[in-house]
mmCIF file of C-alpha atoms in Angstrom:
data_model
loop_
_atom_site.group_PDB
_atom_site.id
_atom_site.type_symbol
_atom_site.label_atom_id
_atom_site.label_comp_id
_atom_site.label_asym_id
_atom_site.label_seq_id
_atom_site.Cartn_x
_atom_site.Cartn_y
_atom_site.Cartn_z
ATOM 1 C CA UNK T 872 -269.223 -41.401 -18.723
ATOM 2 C CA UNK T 873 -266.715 -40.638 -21.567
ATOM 3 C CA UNK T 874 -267.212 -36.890 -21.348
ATOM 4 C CA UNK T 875 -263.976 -34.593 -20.170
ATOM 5 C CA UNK T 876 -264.540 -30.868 -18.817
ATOM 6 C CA UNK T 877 -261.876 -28.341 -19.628
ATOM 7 C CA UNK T 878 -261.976 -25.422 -17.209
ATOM 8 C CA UNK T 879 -262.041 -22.221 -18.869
ATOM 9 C CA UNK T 880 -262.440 -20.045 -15.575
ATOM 10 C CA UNK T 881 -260.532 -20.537 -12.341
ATOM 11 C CA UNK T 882 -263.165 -20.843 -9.664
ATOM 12 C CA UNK T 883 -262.493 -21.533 -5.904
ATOM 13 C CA UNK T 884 -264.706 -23.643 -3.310
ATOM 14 C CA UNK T 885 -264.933 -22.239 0.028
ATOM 15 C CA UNK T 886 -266.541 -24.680 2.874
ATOM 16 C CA UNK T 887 -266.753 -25.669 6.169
ATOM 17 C CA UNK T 888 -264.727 -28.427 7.950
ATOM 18 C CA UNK T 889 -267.286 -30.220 9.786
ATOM 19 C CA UNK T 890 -265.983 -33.933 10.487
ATOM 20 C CA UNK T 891 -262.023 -35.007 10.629
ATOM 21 C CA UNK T 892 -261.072 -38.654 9.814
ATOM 22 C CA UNK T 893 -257.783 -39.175 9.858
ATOM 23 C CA UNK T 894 -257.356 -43.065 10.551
ATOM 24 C CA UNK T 895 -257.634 -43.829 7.174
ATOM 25 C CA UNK T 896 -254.621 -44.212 4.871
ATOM 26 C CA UNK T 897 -255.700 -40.803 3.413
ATOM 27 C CA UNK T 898 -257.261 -37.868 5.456
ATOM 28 C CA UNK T 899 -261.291 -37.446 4.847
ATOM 29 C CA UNK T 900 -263.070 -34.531 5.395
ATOM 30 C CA UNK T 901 -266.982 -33.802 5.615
ATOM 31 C CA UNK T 902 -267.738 -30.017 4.356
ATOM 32 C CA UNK T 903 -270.196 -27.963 4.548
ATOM 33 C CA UNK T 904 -270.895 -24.917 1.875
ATOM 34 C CA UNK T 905 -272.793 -21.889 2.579
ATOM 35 C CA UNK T 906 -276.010 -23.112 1.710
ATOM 36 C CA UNK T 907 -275.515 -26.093 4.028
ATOM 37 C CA UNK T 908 -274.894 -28.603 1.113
ATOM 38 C CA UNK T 909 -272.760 -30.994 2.686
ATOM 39 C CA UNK T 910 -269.960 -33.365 0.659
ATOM 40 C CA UNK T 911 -266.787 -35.385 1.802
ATOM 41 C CA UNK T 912 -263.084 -34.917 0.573
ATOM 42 C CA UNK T 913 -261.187 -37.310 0.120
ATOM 43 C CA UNK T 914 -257.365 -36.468 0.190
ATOM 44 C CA UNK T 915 -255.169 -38.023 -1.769
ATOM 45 C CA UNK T 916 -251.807 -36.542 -1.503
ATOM 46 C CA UNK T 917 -248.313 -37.649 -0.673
ATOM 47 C CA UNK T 918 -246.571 -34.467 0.279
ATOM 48 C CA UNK T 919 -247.283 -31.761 2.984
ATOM 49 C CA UNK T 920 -247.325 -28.543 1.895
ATOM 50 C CA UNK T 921 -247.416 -25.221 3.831
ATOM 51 C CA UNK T 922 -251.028 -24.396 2.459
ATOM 52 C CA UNK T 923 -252.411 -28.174 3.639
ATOM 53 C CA UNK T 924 -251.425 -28.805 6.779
ATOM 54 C CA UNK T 925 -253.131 -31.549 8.644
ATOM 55 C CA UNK T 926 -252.874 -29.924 12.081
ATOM 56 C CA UNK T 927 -255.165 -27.491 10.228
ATOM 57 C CA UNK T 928 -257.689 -29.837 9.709
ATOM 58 C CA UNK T 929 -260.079 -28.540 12.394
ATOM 59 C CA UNK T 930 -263.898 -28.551 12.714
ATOM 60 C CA UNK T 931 -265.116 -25.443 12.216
ATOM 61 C CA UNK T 932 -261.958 -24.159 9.935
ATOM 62 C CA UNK T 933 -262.917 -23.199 6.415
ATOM 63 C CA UNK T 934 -261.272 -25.180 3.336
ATOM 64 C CA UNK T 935 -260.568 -23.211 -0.299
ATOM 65 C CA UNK T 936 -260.104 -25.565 -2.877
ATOM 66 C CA UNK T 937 -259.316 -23.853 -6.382
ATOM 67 C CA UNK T 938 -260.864 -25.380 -9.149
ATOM 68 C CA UNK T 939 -262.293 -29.252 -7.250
ATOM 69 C CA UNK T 940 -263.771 -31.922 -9.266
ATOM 70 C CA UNK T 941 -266.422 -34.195 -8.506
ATOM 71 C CA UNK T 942 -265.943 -37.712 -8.033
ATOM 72 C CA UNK T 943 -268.018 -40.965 -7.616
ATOM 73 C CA UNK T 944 -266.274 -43.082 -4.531
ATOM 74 C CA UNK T 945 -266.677 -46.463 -4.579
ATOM 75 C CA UNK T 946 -268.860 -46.798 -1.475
ATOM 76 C CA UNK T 947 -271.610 -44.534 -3.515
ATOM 77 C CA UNK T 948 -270.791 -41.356 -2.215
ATOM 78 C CA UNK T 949 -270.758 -38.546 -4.234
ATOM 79 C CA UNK T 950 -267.848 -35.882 -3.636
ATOM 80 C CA UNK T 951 -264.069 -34.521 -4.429
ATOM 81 C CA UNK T 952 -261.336 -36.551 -4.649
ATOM 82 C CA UNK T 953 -257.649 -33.422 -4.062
ATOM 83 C CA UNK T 954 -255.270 -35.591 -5.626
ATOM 84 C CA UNK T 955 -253.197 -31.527 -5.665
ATOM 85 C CA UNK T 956 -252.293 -30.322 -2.147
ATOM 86 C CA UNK T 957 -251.099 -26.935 -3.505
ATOM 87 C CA UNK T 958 -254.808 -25.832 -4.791
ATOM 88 C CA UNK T 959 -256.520 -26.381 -1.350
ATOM 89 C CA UNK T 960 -255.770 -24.068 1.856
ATOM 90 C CA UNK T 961 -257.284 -24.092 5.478
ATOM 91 C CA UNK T 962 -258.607 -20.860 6.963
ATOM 92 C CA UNK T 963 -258.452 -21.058 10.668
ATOM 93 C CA UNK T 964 -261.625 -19.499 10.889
ATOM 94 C CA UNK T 965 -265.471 -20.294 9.922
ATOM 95 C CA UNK T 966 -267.380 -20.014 6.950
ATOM 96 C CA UNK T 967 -269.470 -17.765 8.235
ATOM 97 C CA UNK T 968 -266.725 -15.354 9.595
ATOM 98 C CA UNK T 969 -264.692 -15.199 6.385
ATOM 99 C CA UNK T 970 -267.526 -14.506 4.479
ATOM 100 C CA UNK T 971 -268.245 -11.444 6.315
ATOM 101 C CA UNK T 972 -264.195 -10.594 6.561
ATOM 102 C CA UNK T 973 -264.525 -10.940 3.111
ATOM 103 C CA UNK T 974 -267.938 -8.232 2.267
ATOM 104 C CA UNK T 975 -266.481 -5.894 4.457
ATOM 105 C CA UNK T 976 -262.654 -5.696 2.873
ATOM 106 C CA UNK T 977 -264.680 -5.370 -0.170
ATOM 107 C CA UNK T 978 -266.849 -2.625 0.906
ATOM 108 C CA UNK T 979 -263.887 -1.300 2.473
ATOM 109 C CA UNK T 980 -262.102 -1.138 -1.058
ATOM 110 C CA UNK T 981 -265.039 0.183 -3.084
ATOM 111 C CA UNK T 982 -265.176 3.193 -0.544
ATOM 112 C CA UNK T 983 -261.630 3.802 -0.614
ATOM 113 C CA UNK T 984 -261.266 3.335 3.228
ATOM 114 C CA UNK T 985 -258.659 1.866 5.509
ATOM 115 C CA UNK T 986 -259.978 -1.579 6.952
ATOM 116 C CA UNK T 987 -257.763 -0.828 9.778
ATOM 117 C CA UNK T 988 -258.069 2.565 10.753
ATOM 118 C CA UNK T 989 -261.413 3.441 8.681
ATOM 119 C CA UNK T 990 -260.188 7.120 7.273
ATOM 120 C CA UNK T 991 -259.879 7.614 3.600
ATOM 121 C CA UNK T 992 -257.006 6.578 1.617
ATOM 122 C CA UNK T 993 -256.533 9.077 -0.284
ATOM 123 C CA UNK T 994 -256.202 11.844 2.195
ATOM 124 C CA UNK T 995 -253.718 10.483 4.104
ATOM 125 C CA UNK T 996 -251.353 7.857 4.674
ATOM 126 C CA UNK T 997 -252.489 5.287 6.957
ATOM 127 C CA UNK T 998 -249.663 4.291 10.455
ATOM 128 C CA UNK T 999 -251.512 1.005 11.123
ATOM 129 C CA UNK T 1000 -250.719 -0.723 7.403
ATOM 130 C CA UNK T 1001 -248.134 2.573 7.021
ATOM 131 C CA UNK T 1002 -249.593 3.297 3.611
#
């Protein structure tokens, strides 16, 4: 108590949507991160914005949130209270799938290689991403 953190480094949380509540005032959410630590968000936000949609809030969708907080709820729960809609988007895929999305663009990069096509970019000019 009585200690502030100033973030020096913008760091993002990727996790799991595994439970909806919506009949709340707010929207909750029950995550999951890769290492199967699981947490709720609570949502507190007035206006919809194209990266929060609640149609989006679907188990098994992944949830970014740049830069989360944690929070002590009054009920004794431990997790993050998104008071900002516009540093939190919905993937409509699983953890687990953008993860692996995610090594293999990388990889992709690192060898110089088309993620569509899979032929080198510098020797030609790829039709699929026309580049």
């Amino acid at each position: 108590e009585g200690w502030h953190v100033t973030i020096v480094e913008h760091w993002c949380l990727l996790a799991e949507i595994t439970e909806v509540s919506l009949s709340c005032v707010r929207p909750r959410l029950e995550l999951c991160d890769r290492h199967g630590f699981k947490f709720r968000l609570h949502c507190h936000i007035r206006d919809r914005f194209a990266t929060f949609k609640l149609e989006d809030m679907v188990v098994g969708n992944t949830l970014a949130i740049m830069c989360p907080q944690r929070h002590s709820f009054m009920d004794g729960t431990v997790g993050i209270r998104q008071e900002h809609p516009d540093t939190m988007f919905i993937f409509n895929v699983s953890l687990q799938k953008l993860l692996t999305d995610a090594q293999r663009q990388s990889s992709n990069l690192s060898a110089q290689m088309c993620a569509e096509c899979r032929q080198s970019k510098i020797k030609f000019r790829c039709k699929a991403w026309k580049l």
